[in-house]
Coordinates of N, CA and C in Angstrom, one line a residue:
M1 N 4.0 -2.3 -12.9 CA 3.0 -1.7 -12.2 C 3.1 -2.0 -10.7
S2 N 2.8 -1.1 -9.8 CA 2.9 -1.2 -8.4 C 1.5 -1.1 -7.8
V3 N 1.2 -2.0 -6.8 CA 0.0 -2.0 -6.1 C 0.3 -1.7 -4.6
A4 N -0.3 -0.7 -4.0 CA 0.0 -0.4 -2.6 C -1.4 -0.2 -1.9
T5 N -1.4 -0.6 -0.6 CA -2.6 -0.4 0.2 C -2.3 0.5 1.4
F6 N -3.2 1.4 1.7 CA -3.0 2.4 2.8 C -4.2 2.4 3.6
S7 N -4.0 2.6 4.9 CA -5.1 2.7 5.8 C -5.4 4.2 6.0
V8 N -6.6 4.7 5.8 CA -6.9 6.1 5.8 C -8.0 6.4 6.8
D9 N -7.8 7.4 7.6 CA -8.8 7.8 8.6 C -9.6 9.0 8.1
G10 N -10.8 9.1 8.6 CA -11.6 10.3 8.3 C -12.7 10.1 7.2
L11 N -12.9 8.9 6.7 CA -13.9 8.7 5.7 C -15.2 8.3 6.4
H12 N -16.3 9.0 6.1 CA -17.5 8.7 6.8 C -18.7 8.4 5.9
C13 N -18.5 8.5 4.6 CA -19.6 8.3 3.6 C -19.1 8.1 2.2
Q14 N -20.0 7.8 1.3 CA -19.6 7.6 -0.1 C -19.1 8.8 -0.7
G15 N -19.5 10.0 -0.2 CA -19.0 11.3 -0.7 C -17.5 11.4 -0.4
C16 N -17.1 10.9 0.8 CA -15.7 10.9 1.2 C -14.9 10.0 0.3
V17 N -15.5 8.8 0.0 CA -14.9 7.8 -0.9 C -14.6 8.5 -2.3
G18 N -15.6 9.2 -2.8 CA -15.4 9.9 -4.1 C -14.3 10.9 -4.0
T19 N -14.2 11.7 -2.9 CA -13.2 12.7 -2.8 C -11.8 12.1 -2.7
V20 N -11.7 11.0 -2.0 CA -10.4 10.4 -1.8 C -10.0 9.8 -3.2
E21 N -10.9 9.1 -3.8 CA -10.6 8.5 -5.1 C -10.1 9.6 -6.1
K22 N -10.8 10.7 -6.2 CA -10.4 11.8 -7.1 C -9.1 12.4 -6.7
A23 N -8.8 12.6 -5.4 CA -7.6 13.3 -5.0 C -6.4 12.4 -5.4
I24 N -6.5 11.1 -5.1 CA -5.4 10.2 -5.3 C -5.2 9.9 -6.8
S25 N -6.3 9.9 -7.6 CA -6.2 9.7 -9.0 C -5.5 10.8 -9.7
A26 N -5.4 11.9 -9.1 CA -4.7 13.1 -9.7 C -3.2 12.9 -9.6
I27 N -2.7 12.0 -8.8 CA -1.3 11.7 -8.8 C -0.8 11.2 -10.1
P28 N 0.2 11.7 -10.7 CA 0.7 11.2 -12.0 C 0.9 9.7 -12.0
D29 N 0.5 9.0 -13.0 CA 0.8 7.5 -13.3 C -0.1 6.6 -12.4
V30 N -1.1 7.2 -11.7 CA -2.1 6.4 -11.0 C -3.2 5.9 -11.9
H31 N -3.4 4.6 -11.9 CA -4.4 4.0 -12.9 C -5.7 3.7 -12.2
R32 N -5.7 3.3 -10.9 CA -6.9 2.9 -10.3 C -6.8 3.1 -8.8
V33 N -7.9 3.5 -8.2 CA -8.0 3.7 -6.8 C -9.3 3.0 -6.3
T34 N -9.1 2.1 -5.3 CA -10.3 1.4 -4.7 C -10.3 1.7 -3.3
V35 N -11.5 2.0 -2.7 CA -11.6 2.3 -1.3 C -12.6 1.4 -0.7
D36 N -12.2 0.7 0.4 CA -13.1 -0.1 1.2 C -13.5 0.7 2.4
L37 N -14.7 1.3 2.4 CA -15.1 2.2 3.4 C -15.4 1.5 4.7
D38 N -14.8 2.0 5.8 CA -15.1 1.6 7.2 C -15.5 2.9 8.0
I39 N -16.7 3.1 8.2 CA -17.1 4.4 8.8 C -16.8 4.5 10.3
E40 N -16.5 3.3 10.9 CA -16.2 3.3 12.3 C -14.7 3.1 12.6
G41 N -13.9 3.1 11.5 CA -12.4 2.9 11.7 C -11.6 3.4 10.5
L42 N -10.6 2.6 10.2 CA -9.7 3.0 9.1 C -10.2 2.3 7.8
S43 N -10.4 3.1 6.8 CA -10.7 2.6 5.5 C -9.5 2.1 4.8
R44 N -9.7 1.1 3.9 CA -8.5 0.6 3.2 C -8.6 1.2 1.8
V45 N -7.4 1.8 1.4 CA -7.3 2.4 0.0 C -6.2 1.6 -0.7
T46 N -6.6 1.1 -1.9 CA -5.7 0.3 -2.7 C -5.5 1.1 -4.0
V47 N -4.2 1.3 -4.3 CA -3.8 2.2 -5.5 C -2.9 1.4 -6.4
D48 N -3.3 1.4 -7.7 CA -2.5 0.8 -8.8 C -1.8 2.0 -9.5
A49 N -0.5 1.9 -9.6 CA 0.3 3.0 -10.2 C 1.5 2.4 -11.0
D50 N 2.1 3.3 -11.8 CA 3.3 2.9 -12.5 C 4.5 2.9 -11.6
H51 N 4.4 3.6 -10.5 CA 5.6 3.7 -9.6 C 5.2 3.4 -8.2
E52 N 6.1 3.1 -7.4 CA 5.8 2.8 -6.0 C 5.4 4.1 -5.2
L53 N 4.2 4.0 -4.6 CA 3.7 5.2 -3.9 C 4.1 5.1 -2.4
L54 N 4.5 6.2 -1.9 CA 4.8 6.3 -0.4 C 3.6 7.0 0.3
A55 N 3.5 6.7 1.6 CA 2.4 7.3 2.4 C 2.4 8.8 2.3
E56 N 3.6 9.4 2.3 CA 3.7 10.9 2.2 C 3.1 11.4 0.9
E57 N 3.3 10.7 -0.2 CA 2.7 11.2 -1.4 C 1.2 11.1 -1.4
I58 N 0.6 10.0 -0.8 CA -0.8 9.9 -0.6 C -1.3 11.0 0.3
Q59 N -0.6 11.2 1.4 CA -1.1 12.2 2.3 C -1.1 13.6 1.7
R60 N -0.1 13.9 0.9 CA -0.1 15.2 0.2 C -1.4 15.4 -0.7
A61 N -1.7 14.3 -1.4 CA -2.9 14.3 -2.3 C -4.2 14.5 -1.5
L62 N -4.2 13.8 -0.4 CA -5.4 13.9 0.5 C -5.6 15.3 1.1
R63 N -4.6 16.0 1.3 CA -4.7 17.4 1.9 C -5.6 18.3 1.0
T64 N -5.6 18.0 -0.3 CA -6.3 18.8 -1.3 C -7.8 18.5 -1.2
G65 N -8.2 17.3 -0.6 CA -9.5 16.9 -0.7 C -10.3 17.0 0.6
G66 N -9.7 17.2 1.7 CA -10.4 17.2 3.0 C -9.5 16.8 4.1
N67 N -10.2 16.4 5.2 CA -9.5 16.1 6.5 C -9.3 14.6 6.6
F68 N -8.5 14.0 5.7 CA -8.2 12.6 5.7 C -6.7 12.4 6.1
T69 N -6.5 11.3 6.8 CA -5.1 11.1 7.3 C -4.7 9.6 7.0
V70 N -3.5 9.5 6.4 CA -3.0 8.1 6.2 C -2.5 7.7 7.6
A71 N -2.9 6.5 8.0 CA -2.5 6.0 9.3 C -1.3 5.1 9.2

């Protein structure tokens, strides 16, 4: 299992957290997504998956859910 942490910009509320969790959870082999919300800066997103995730893969998933950017 691989655990990766990403800084994500654009999250402003718990609704955004839910959207990000849902978008990233749709990536195959992702088991858990945890978001530490920072409404004034970069939120921390931790992902547990069966494979190593790259920032590009996370960014692709986030495009489906809104205006979020991997920093």
